[in-house]
XYZ file of C-alpha atoms in Angstrom:
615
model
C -15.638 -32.869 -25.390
C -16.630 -30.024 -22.634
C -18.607 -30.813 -20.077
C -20.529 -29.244 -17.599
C -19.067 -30.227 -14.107
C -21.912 -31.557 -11.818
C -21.858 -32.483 -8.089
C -20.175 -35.591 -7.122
C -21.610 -36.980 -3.847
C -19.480 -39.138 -1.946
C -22.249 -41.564 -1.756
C -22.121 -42.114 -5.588
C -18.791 -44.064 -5.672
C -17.858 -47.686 -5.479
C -14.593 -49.444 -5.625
C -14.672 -52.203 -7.765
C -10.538 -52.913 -6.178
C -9.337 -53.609 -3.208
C -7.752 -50.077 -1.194
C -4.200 -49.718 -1.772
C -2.944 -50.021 2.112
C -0.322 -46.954 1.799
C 0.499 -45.811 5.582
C 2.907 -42.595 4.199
C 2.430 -40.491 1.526
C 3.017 -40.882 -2.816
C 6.429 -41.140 -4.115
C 5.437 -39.481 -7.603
C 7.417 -40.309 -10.577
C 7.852 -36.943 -12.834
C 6.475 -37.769 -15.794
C 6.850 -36.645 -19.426
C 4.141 -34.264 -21.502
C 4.875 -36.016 -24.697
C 5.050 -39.732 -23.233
C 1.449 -38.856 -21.250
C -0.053 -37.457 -24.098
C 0.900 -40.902 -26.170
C 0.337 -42.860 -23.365
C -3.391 -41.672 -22.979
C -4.196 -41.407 -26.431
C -3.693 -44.829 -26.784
C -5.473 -46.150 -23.763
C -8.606 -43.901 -25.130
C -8.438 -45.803 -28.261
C -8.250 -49.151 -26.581
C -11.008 -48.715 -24.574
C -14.737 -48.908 -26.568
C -17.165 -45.615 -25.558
C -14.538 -42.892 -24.663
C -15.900 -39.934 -23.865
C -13.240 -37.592 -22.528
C -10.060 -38.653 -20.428
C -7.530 -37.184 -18.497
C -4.314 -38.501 -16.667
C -2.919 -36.528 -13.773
C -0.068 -36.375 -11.200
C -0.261 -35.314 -7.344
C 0.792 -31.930 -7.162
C 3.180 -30.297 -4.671
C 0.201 -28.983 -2.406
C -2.031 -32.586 -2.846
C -3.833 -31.392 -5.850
C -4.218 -33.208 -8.655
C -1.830 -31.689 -11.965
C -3.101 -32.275 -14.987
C -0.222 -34.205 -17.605
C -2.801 -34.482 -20.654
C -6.207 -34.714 -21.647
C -8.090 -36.792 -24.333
C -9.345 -35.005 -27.206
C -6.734 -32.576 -26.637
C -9.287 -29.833 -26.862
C -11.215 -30.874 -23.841
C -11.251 -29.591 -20.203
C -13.402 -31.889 -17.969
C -13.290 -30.610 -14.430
C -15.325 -33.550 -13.446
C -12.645 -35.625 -14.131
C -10.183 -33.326 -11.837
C -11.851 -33.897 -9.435
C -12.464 -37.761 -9.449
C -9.100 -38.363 -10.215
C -8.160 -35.783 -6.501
C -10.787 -38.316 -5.209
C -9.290 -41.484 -6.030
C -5.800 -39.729 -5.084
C -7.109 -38.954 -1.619
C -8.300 -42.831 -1.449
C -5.258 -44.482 -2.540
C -7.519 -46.777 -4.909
C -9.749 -47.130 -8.126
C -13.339 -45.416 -7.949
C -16.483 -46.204 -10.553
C -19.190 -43.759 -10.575
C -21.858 -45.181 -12.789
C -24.832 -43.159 -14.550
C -23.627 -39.112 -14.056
C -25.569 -37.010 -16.157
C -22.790 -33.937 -18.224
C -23.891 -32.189 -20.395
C -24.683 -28.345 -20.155
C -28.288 -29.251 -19.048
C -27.568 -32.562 -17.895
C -29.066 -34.411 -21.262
C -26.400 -37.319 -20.869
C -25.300 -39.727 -19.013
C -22.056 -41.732 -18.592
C -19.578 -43.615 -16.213
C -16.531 -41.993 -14.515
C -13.915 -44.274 -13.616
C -10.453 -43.247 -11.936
C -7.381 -45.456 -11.452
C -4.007 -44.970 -9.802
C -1.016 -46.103 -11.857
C 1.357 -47.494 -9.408
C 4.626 -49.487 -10.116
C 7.249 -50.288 -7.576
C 5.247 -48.577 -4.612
C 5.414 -45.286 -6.784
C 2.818 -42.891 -8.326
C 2.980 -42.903 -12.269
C -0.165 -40.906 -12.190
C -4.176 -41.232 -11.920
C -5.979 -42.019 -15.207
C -9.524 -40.652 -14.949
C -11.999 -41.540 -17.773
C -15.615 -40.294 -18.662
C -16.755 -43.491 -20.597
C -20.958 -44.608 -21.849
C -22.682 -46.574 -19.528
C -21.868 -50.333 -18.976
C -22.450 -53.089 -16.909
C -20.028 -53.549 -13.236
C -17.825 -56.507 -15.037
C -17.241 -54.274 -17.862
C -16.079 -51.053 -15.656
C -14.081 -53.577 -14.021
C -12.799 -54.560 -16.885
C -11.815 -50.963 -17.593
C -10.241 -50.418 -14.611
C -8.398 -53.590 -15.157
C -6.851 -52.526 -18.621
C -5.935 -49.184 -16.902
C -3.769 -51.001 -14.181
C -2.142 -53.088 -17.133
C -1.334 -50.333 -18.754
C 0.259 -48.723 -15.838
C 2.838 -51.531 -16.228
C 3.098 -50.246 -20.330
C 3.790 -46.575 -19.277
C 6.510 -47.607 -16.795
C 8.066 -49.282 -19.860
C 7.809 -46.295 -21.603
C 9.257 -44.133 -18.387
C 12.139 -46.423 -18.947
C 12.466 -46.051 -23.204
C 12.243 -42.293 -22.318
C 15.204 -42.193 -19.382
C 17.391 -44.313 -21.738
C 17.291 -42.493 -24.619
C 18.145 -39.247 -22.998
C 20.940 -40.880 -21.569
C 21.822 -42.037 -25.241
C 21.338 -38.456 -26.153
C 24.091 -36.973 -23.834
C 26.508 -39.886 -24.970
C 26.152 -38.544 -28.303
C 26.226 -35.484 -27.373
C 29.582 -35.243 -25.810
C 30.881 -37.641 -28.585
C 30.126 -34.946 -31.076
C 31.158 -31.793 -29.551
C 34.519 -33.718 -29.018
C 34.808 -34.444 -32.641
C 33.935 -31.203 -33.692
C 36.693 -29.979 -31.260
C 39.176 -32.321 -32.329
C 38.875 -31.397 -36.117
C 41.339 -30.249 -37.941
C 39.364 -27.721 -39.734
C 35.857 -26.009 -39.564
C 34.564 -27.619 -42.757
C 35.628 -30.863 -41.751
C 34.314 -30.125 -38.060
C 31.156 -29.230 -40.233
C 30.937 -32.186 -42.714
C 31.296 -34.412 -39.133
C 28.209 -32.489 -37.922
C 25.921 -33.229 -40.550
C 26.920 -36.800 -41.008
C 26.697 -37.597 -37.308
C 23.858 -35.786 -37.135
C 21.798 -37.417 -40.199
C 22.745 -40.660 -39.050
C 21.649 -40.361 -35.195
C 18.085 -38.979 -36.585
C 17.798 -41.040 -39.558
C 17.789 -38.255 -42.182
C 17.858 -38.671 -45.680
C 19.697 -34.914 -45.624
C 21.368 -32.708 -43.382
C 22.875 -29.288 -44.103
C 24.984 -26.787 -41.755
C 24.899 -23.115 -42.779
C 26.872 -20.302 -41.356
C 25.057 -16.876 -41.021
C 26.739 -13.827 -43.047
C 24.295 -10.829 -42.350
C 21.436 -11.460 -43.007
C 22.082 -14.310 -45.615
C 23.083 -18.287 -44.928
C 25.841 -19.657 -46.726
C 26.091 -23.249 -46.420
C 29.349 -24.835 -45.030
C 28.391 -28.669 -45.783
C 25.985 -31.078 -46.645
C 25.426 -34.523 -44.981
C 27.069 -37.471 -47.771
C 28.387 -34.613 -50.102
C 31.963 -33.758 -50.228
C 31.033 -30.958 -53.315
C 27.913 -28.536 -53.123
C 26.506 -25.895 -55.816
C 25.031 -23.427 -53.945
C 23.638 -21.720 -57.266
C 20.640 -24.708 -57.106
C 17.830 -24.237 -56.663
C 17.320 -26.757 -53.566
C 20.836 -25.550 -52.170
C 19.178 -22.022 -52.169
C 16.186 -23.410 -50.717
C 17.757 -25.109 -47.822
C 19.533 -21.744 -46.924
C 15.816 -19.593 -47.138
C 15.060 -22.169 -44.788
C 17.605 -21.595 -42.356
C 17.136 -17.510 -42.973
C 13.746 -18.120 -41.866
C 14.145 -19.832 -38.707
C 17.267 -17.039 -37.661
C 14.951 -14.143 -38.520
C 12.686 -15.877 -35.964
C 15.519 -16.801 -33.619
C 13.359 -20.054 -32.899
C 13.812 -23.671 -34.497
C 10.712 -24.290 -37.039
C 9.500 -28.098 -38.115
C 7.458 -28.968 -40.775
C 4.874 -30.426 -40.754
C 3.878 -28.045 -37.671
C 2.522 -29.552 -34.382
C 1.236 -26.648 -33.070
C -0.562 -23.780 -34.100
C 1.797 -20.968 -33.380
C 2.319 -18.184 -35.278
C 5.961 -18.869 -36.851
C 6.364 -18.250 -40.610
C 7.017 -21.492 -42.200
C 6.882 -20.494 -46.111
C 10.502 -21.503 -46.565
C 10.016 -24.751 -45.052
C 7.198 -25.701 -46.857
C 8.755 -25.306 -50.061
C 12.052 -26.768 -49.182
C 9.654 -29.928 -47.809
C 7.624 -29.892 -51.385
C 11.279 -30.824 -52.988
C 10.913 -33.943 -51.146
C 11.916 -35.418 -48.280
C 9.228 -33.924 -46.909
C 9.721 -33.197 -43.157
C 11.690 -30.661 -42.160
C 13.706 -29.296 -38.942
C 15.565 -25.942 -38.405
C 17.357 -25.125 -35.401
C 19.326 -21.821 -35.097
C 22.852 -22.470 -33.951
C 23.756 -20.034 -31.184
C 27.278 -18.658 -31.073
C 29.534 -17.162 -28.156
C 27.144 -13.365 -28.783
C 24.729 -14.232 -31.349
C 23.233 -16.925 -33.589
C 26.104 -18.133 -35.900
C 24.514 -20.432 -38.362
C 21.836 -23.059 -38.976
C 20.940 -26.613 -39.002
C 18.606 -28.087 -41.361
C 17.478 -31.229 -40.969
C 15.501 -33.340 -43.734
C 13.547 -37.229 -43.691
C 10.938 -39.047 -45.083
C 7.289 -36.769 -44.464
C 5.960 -40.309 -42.980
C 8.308 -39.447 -40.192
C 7.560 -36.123 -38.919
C 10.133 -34.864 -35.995
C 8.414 -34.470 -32.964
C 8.982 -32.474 -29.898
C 11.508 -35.026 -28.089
C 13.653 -34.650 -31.016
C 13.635 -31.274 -31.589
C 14.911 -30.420 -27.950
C 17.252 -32.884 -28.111
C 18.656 -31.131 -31.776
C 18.702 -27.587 -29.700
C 20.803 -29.342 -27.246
C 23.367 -30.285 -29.820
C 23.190 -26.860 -31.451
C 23.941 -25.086 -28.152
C 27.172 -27.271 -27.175
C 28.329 -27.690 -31.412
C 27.637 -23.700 -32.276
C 30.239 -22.308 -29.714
C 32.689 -24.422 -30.819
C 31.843 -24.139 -34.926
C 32.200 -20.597 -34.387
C 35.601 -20.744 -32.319
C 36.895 -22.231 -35.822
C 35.755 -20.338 -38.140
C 36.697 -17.433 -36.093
C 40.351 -18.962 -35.993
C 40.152 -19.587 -39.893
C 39.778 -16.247 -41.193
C 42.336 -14.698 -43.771
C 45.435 -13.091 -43.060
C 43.771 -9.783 -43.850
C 40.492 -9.781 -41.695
C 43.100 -11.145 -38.394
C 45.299 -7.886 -39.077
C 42.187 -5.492 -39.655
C 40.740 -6.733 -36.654
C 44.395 -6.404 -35.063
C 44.553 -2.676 -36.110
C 40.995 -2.171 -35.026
C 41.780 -3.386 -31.305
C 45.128 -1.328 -31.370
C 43.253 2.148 -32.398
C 40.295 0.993 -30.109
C 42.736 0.703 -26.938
C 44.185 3.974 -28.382
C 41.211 6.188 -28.740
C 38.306 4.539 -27.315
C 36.208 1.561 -29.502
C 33.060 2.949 -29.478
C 34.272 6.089 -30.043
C 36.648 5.079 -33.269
C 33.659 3.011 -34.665
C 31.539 6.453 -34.532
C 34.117 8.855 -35.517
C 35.234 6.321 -38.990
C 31.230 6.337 -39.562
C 31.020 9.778 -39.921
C 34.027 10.372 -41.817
C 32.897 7.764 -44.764
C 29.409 9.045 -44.263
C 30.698 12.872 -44.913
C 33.348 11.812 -47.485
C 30.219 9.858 -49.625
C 27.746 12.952 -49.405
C 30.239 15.298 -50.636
C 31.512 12.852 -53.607
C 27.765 11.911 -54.374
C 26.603 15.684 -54.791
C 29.739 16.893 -56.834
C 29.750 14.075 -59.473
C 27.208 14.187 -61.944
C 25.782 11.156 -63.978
C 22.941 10.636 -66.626
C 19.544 10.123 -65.079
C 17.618 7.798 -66.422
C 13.806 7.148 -65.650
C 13.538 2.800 -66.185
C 10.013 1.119 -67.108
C 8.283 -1.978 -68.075
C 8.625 -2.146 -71.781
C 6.441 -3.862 -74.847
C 6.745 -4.306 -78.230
C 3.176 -4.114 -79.885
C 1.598 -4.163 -83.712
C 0.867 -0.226 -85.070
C -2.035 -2.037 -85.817
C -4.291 -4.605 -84.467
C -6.974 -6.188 -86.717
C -9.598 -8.174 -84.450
C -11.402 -11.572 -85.665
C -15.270 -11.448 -83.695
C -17.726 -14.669 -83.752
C -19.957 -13.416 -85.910
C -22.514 -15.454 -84.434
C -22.903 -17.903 -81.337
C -21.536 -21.404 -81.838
C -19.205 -23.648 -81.974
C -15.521 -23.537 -82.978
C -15.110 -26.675 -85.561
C -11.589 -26.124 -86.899
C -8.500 -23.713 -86.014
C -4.931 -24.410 -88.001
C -3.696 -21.692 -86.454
C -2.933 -19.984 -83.624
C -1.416 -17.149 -81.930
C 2.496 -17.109 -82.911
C 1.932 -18.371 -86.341
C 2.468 -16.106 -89.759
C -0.303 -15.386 -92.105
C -1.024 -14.319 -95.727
C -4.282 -12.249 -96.573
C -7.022 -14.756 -97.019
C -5.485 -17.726 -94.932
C -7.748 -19.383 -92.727
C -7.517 -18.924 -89.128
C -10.547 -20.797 -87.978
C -13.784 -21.830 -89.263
C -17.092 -22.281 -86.390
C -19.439 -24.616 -86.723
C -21.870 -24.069 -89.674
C -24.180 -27.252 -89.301
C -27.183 -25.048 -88.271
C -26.640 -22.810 -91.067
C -26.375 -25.693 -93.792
C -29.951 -27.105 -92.419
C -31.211 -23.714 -92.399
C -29.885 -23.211 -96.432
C -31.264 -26.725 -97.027
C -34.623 -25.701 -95.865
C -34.783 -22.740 -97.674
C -33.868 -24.601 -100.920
C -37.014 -27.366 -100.375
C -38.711 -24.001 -100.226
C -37.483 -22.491 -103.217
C -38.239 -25.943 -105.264
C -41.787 -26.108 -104.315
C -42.517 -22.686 -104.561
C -40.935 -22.619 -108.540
C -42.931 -25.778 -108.955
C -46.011 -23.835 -107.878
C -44.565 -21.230 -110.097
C -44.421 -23.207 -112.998
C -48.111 -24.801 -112.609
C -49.493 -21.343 -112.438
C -47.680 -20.258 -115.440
C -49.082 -23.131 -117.592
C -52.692 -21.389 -116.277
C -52.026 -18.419 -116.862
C -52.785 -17.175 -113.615
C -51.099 -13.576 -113.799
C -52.348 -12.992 -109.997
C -50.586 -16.110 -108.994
C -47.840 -15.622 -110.862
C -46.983 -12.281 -109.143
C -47.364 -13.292 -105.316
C -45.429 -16.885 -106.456
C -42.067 -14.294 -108.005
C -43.016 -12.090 -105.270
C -42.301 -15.791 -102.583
C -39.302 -16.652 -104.809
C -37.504 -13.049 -104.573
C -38.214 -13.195 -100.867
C -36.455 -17.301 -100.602
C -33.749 -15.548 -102.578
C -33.069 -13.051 -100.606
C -33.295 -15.469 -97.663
C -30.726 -17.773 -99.599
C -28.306 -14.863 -99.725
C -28.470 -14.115 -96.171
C -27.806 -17.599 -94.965
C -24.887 -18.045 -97.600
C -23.427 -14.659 -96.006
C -23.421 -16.184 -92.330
C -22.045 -19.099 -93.574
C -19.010 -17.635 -95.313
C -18.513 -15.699 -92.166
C -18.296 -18.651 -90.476
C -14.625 -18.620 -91.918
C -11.963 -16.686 -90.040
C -10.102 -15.388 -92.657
C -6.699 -13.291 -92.168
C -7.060 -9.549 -93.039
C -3.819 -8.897 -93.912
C -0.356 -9.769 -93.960
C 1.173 -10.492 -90.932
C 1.457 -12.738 -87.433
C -1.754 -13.996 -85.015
C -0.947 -12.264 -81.778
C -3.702 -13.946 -79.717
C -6.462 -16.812 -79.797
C -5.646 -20.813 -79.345
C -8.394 -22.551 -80.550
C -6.259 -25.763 -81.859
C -6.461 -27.612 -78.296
C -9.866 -26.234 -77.491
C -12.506 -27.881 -80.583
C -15.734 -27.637 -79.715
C -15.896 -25.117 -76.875
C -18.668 -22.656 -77.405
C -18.287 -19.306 -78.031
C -20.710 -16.487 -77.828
C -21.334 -13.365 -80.803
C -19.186 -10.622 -80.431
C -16.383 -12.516 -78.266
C -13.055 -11.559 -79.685
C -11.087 -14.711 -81.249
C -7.872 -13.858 -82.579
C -5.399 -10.557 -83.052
C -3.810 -10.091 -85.912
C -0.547 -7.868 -86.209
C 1.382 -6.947 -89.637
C 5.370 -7.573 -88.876
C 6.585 -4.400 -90.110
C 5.410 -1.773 -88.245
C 5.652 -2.323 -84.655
C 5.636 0.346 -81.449
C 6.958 0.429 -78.496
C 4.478 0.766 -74.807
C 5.923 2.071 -71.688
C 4.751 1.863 -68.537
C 5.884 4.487 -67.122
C 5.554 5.034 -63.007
C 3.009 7.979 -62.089
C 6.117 9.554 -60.275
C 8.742 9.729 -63.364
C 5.855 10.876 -65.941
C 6.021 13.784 -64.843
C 9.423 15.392 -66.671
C 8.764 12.876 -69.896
C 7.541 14.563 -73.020
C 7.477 13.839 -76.858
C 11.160 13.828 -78.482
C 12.610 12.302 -75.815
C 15.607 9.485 -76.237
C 16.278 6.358 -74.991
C 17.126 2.745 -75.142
C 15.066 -0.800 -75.143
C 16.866 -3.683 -73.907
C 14.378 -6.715 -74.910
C 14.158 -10.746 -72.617
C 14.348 -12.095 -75.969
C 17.385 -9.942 -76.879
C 19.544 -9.358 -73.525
C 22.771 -8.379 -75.593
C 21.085 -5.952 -78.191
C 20.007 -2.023 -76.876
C 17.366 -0.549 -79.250
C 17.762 3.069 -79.679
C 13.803 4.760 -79.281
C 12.306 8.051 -79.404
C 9.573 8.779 -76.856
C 6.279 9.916 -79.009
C 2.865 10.560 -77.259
C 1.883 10.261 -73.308
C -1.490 8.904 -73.351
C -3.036 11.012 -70.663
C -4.823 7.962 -68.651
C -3.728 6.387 -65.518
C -4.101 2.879 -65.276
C -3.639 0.795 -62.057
C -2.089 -2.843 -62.008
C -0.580 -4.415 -60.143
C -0.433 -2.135 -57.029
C 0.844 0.462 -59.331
C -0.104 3.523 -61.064
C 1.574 3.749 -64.351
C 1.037 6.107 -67.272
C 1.211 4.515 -71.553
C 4.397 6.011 -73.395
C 4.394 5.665 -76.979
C 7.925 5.233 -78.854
C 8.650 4.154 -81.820
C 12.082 2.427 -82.780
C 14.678 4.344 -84.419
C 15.725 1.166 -86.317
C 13.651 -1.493 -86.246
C 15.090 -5.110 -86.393
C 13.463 -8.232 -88.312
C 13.562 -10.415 -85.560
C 10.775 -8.271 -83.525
C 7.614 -10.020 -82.625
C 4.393 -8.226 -80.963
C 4.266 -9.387 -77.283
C 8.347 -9.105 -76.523
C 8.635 -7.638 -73.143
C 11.713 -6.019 -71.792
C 13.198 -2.699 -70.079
C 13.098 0.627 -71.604
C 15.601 3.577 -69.703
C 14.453 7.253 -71.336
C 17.681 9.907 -71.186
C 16.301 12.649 -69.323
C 19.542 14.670 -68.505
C 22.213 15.115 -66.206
C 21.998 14.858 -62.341
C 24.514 14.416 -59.604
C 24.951 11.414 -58.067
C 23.081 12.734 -54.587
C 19.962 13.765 -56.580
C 19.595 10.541 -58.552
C 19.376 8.375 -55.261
C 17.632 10.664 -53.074
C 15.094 12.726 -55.462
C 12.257 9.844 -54.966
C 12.683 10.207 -51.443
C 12.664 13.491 -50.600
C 9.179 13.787 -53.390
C 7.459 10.933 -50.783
C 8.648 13.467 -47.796
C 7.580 16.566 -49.490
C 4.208 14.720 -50.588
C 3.879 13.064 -46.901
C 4.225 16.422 -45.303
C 2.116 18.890 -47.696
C -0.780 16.359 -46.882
C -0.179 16.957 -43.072
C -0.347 20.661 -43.558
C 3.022 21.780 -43.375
C-alpha cells in the first residue's frame, strides 16, 4: 500500500524499551534479499492489522538500505525514515495515531525495532500497523525482537547451506574430471545433480548449432530422442541458449524471457522447470534441464547455486567432448591449423568460402532441373447436393452422418414434426365439422349453404395438403447416390436449427475433382492443359497423375495467404477416393536451372520491393 509520507515530529515518539547502551558504532550483518523478503513476509502475517512493512540495514553513509518491503509493491517513505530514526537511537520507537493517506483520511501506528543478536545489527523492522492500545504495540515490538532471534537462525540455515553448496560443488567437478568418458561424466551430472535438488528428472544436452542434442538423462542408461518429451526437453534447453539466460517455470518475476518451451515441457508433468545454459571455454556448450514436482517451484537460491555448477561442470564437459571427437574431425582440424599457420587462418577460412561459394553458383546455373510450382491440394465431389431445414425446428432423428454411404431415398435425418401433426390434427376436427355441417345442409336443401360449406371444405383441403407437404419435408432424404460429406446431427438431438441453415452435403463417389490452392505468386505461368502429380495424406506411397483445367479468377485470403482455385481433374481416378482427402499437388511447368529455381522468388520480392520505391 502507498502512502503519502507526512511529517514526523520528534515529539511524536515514545519508546516502549529500554535504549540499547551502544558507546561505538553497528556491526551490520549482510543480509540476504531472499531470506529478508521471507523473513518479513512472515512477521507481516503474524502480526494482526498490517498495513505496510519494511526491514532495512544501515547503509555505508548511516542511511537506512532498504532489504524488502511488505506487499512487495509498496514504497512507504514514512517507514524509511522511522526505521533511520530508530537507527540513530539505538532502540525501538512507537508512534501512535499518524494520519497516511494522500489527504491524510487514515490513521495508523508506526512502530520500528532493531534486530540485534550477539551485539550485531541484523537490521531495523519498521511497520505501519491500525491503531491499538500501548500493551498491544508493546506486544508488537516484543514479537519483532523474538523474531530477530528466528532470522539469525535463518542467517545461519543460509551460511550453511552455501557452504554445503561448494562441498558439492567441488565433489562434482572432480567426478566429472575423473570420468572416464564424457557420457559417463554426463550421466554423473544429472544423477548428482537430481539427487542434490530433489528432481524427479534431470537432462544434460550438448549444443550443435542451433539445435540441443541430449547427452543423458538422470536414472536412464537408454534415451529415444525421437519422443515427444525427449524433444521437448531439448526446445527447452534451445530456448534458454537463444536467450543466453537460465529460465524457471513457474516464473517469479515478470521479465520479459520467452518461456513457451518451458511451459509445455512443465504441462508433461513434473511441472516445475529449470534451465541453465552451460557455458564453455568461448561459448555456451550445452544445457541443463532440471524437472520436480510443480508444488516445489525452484526459487532464486537454487537457481544461482545451479549457474554455479554449470560454470565450473561446462568447461570441463566440453574439454571431453572436445577430446572425444572422431579420428576424422582431429585430422581436419589438424590440416586446418597446418594451412592456417601456412597461409594465414582468417585468411584460408575466407579464401575456401569463396571458392565453394563460386564453385556452387556456377554448378547451380549450368544444371537444369524440372520446376515445379507445389500447393495445398483437395479432393472434392463434381457435384455437391445441399440438404436445407426447410423450416425452423428441431432435429429429432439423424442415422447418418457425414462419412457414411447413401442410396437415393435413404434417410439422412428427420426434424421434429410435432407442431405440424397438431396443426394436421386441427385441420382434420375442422374438416369433420365442416362435412357434418355439409351434410345437414344437404338434407335441407340449402343450395346457398351448400356452396360456401364445399367452398370451406376445398379451402381445409387445400390446407391439409400444405401441412402434409411440410411434414414430408421434414424428412431428409438422400438425392442421389453417393457419400454425406458434411452434417453430424447423431450426437447433437434436439439442438435447434433455423430455415434455410444448411444440414448435410451430399457427394456422388464417382466423379470427383481436384482444388488447388495455388500461391498468388506461382499463378501466374499456370494455365489450362497443364500436368502434374497429387500425392494424397491418406495415400503417401501413391502419385496421381492430373491435368490442370480452369483458374477460377478470384483471390481468396486465408490464412495469411493469398491463393488462387485450380481446377484438375484426375487422369485416372482410383476407388478408394473420398471428398475431403487433402494432400500436395506439384504442376510440371518446364525446365529451369538449378540457380533460377532457388532464387526466382527472391529476386520477384526484390524487383516488387523496389518498383514500389520508385526505382
Amino acid at each position: 500500500m502507498s502512502a503519502s509520507p507526512q511529517p514526523l515530529p520528534e515529539s511524536d515518539f515514545e519508546a516502549p524499551t529500554e535504549p540499547l547502551e551502544r558507546p561505538k558504532p553497528w556491526v551490520v550483518v549482510p543480509l540476504p534479499a531472499a531470506v529478508a523478503e521471507d523473513w518479513l513476509a512472515l512477521q507481516c502475517q503474524m502480526v494482526a492489522g498490517v498495513i505496510s512493512g519494511g526491514l532495512f540495514s544501515l547503509g555505508d553513509d548511516g542511511t537506512p538500505t532498504m532489504l524488502a518491503f511488505w506487499p512487495q509493491d509498496s514504497r512507504d517513505s514514512s517507514l524509511v525514515e522511522f526505521a533511520g530514526q530508530a537507527m540513530n537511537q539505538q532502540r525501538s520507537l512507537v508512534r501512535s495515531q499518524i494520519a497516511y493517506g494522500s489527504q491524510g483520511q487514515h490513521t495508523a501506528d508506526l512502530i520500528a525495532c532493531p534486530l540485534v543478536a550477539a551485539d550485531r545489527l541484523l537490521g531495523v523492522a519498521a511497520l505501519r500497523v491500525s491503531t491499538r492500545s500501548q500493551a498491544q504495540q508493546q506486544a508488537v515490538t516484543q514479537l519483532l525482537q523474538w523474531g530477530g532471534l528466528w532470522l539469525e537462525n535463518l542467517l545461519r540455515q543460509h551460511a550453511a547451506a552455501l557452504r554445503a553448496t561448494d562441498r558439492f560443488t567441488v565433489e562434482l567437478a572432480t567426478r566429472v574430471l575423473t570420468s572416464k568418458a564424457a557420457r559417463l561424466a554426463a550421466m554423473e551430472i544429472v544423477n548428482q545433480l537430481s539427487d542434490y535438488f530433489g528432481c524427479e528428472r534431470v537432462a544434460i544436452g550438448r549444443r550443435r548449432g542451433p539445435h540441443v542434442s541430449l547427452l543423458a538423462v538422470s536414472r536412464m542408461a537408454k534415451f529415444d530422442e525421437r519422443t515427444h518429451l525427449m524433444r521437448s526437453i531439448e526446445s527447452a534447453m534451445e530456448e534458454a541458449l537463444e536467450q543466453n539466460t537460465s529460465i524457471t517455470v513457474p516464473v517469479s518475476n515478470s521479465g520479459t524471457t520467452l518461456i513457451r518451451a518451458h511451459q509445455e515441457l512443465a504441462a508433461q508433468r513434473p511441472g516445475a522447470v529449470l534451465s541453465v545454459p552451460l557455458p564453455g571455454l568461448q561459448a555456451f556448450m550445452g544445457a541443463i534441464t532440471l524437472e520436480r514436482a510443480a508444488d516445489r517451484p525452484f526459487d532464486e537460491e537454487e537457481r544461482l547455486a545451479c549457474q554455479t555448477l554449470a560454470g565450473l561442470i561446462g568447461p570441463a564437459l566440453e574439454s571431453k567432448l572436445f577430446d572425444e571427437r572422431p579420428l576424422a574431425r582431429k585430422l581436419g582440424s589438424a590440416l586446418s591449423r597446418g594451412l592456417g599457420a601456412l597461409l594465414g587462418r582468417a585468411y584460408l577460412k575466407t579464401k575456401l568460402l569463396l571458392l565453394a561459394i563460386a564453385a556452387l553458383l556456377a554448378f547451380s546455373s549450368l544444371m537444369e532441373a524440372e520446376y515445379r510450382v507445389s500447393a495445398p491440394a483437395g479432393i472434392e465431389g463434381s457435384v455437391r447436393q445441399v440438404l436445407v431445414a426447410p423450416n425452423a425446428g428441431y432435429v429429432q432423428e439423424a442415422p447418418l452422418r457425414a462419412g457414411d454411404k447413401v442410396k437415393a431415398g435413404d434417410l439422412i435425418a428427420r426434424l421434429d414434426d410435432s407442431e405440424l401433426q397438431l396443426e394436421r390434427s386441427k385441420w382434420q376436427s375442422e374438416r369433420k365439422r365442416v362435412e357434418k355441417q355439409y351434410q345437414e345442409a344437404l338434407a335441407k336443401r340449402e343450395r346457398t349453404e351448400l356452396s360456401l360449406l364445399r367452398a370451406k371444405l376445398d379451402e381445409i383441403d387445400a390446407e391439409l395438403r400444405l401441412v402434409d407437404g411440410r411434414i414430408a419435408r421434414t424428412r431428409l432424404l438422400a438425392p442421389m447416390d453417393g457419400m454425406v460429406v458434411s452434417g453430424d446431427y447423431s450426437q447433437s438431438l434436439g439442438v435447434p436449427v433455423e430455415q434455410g441453415q444448411i444440414l448435410f452435403e451430399v457427394a456422388p463417389l464417382d466423379h470427383y475433382r481436384v482444388v488447388l490452392e495455388v500461391d498468388e505468386r506461382d499463378v501466374g505461368d499456370l494455365y489450362g492443359g497443364k500436368h502434374g502429380t497429387l500425392v494424397l495424406s491418406a495415400f503417401p506411397d501413391a502419385a496421381m497423375e492430373l491435368t490442370v483445367g480452369e483458374v477460377v479468377p478470384v483471390a481468396i485470403s486465408r490464412d495469411g495467404r493469398n491463393y488462387f482455385r485450380v481446377e484438375a481433374s484426375l487422369d485416372s481416378p482410383s476407388e478408394l477416393l473420398r471428398p475431403g482427402m487433402r494432400g500436395v499437388a506439384k504442376v510440371d511447368m518446364g525446365s529451369r536451372t538449378l540457380l533460377w529455381i532457388a532464387t526466382h522468388a527472391l529476386w520477384d520480392r526484390l524487383r516488387l520491393w523496389a518498383w514500389s520505391l520508385g526505382f
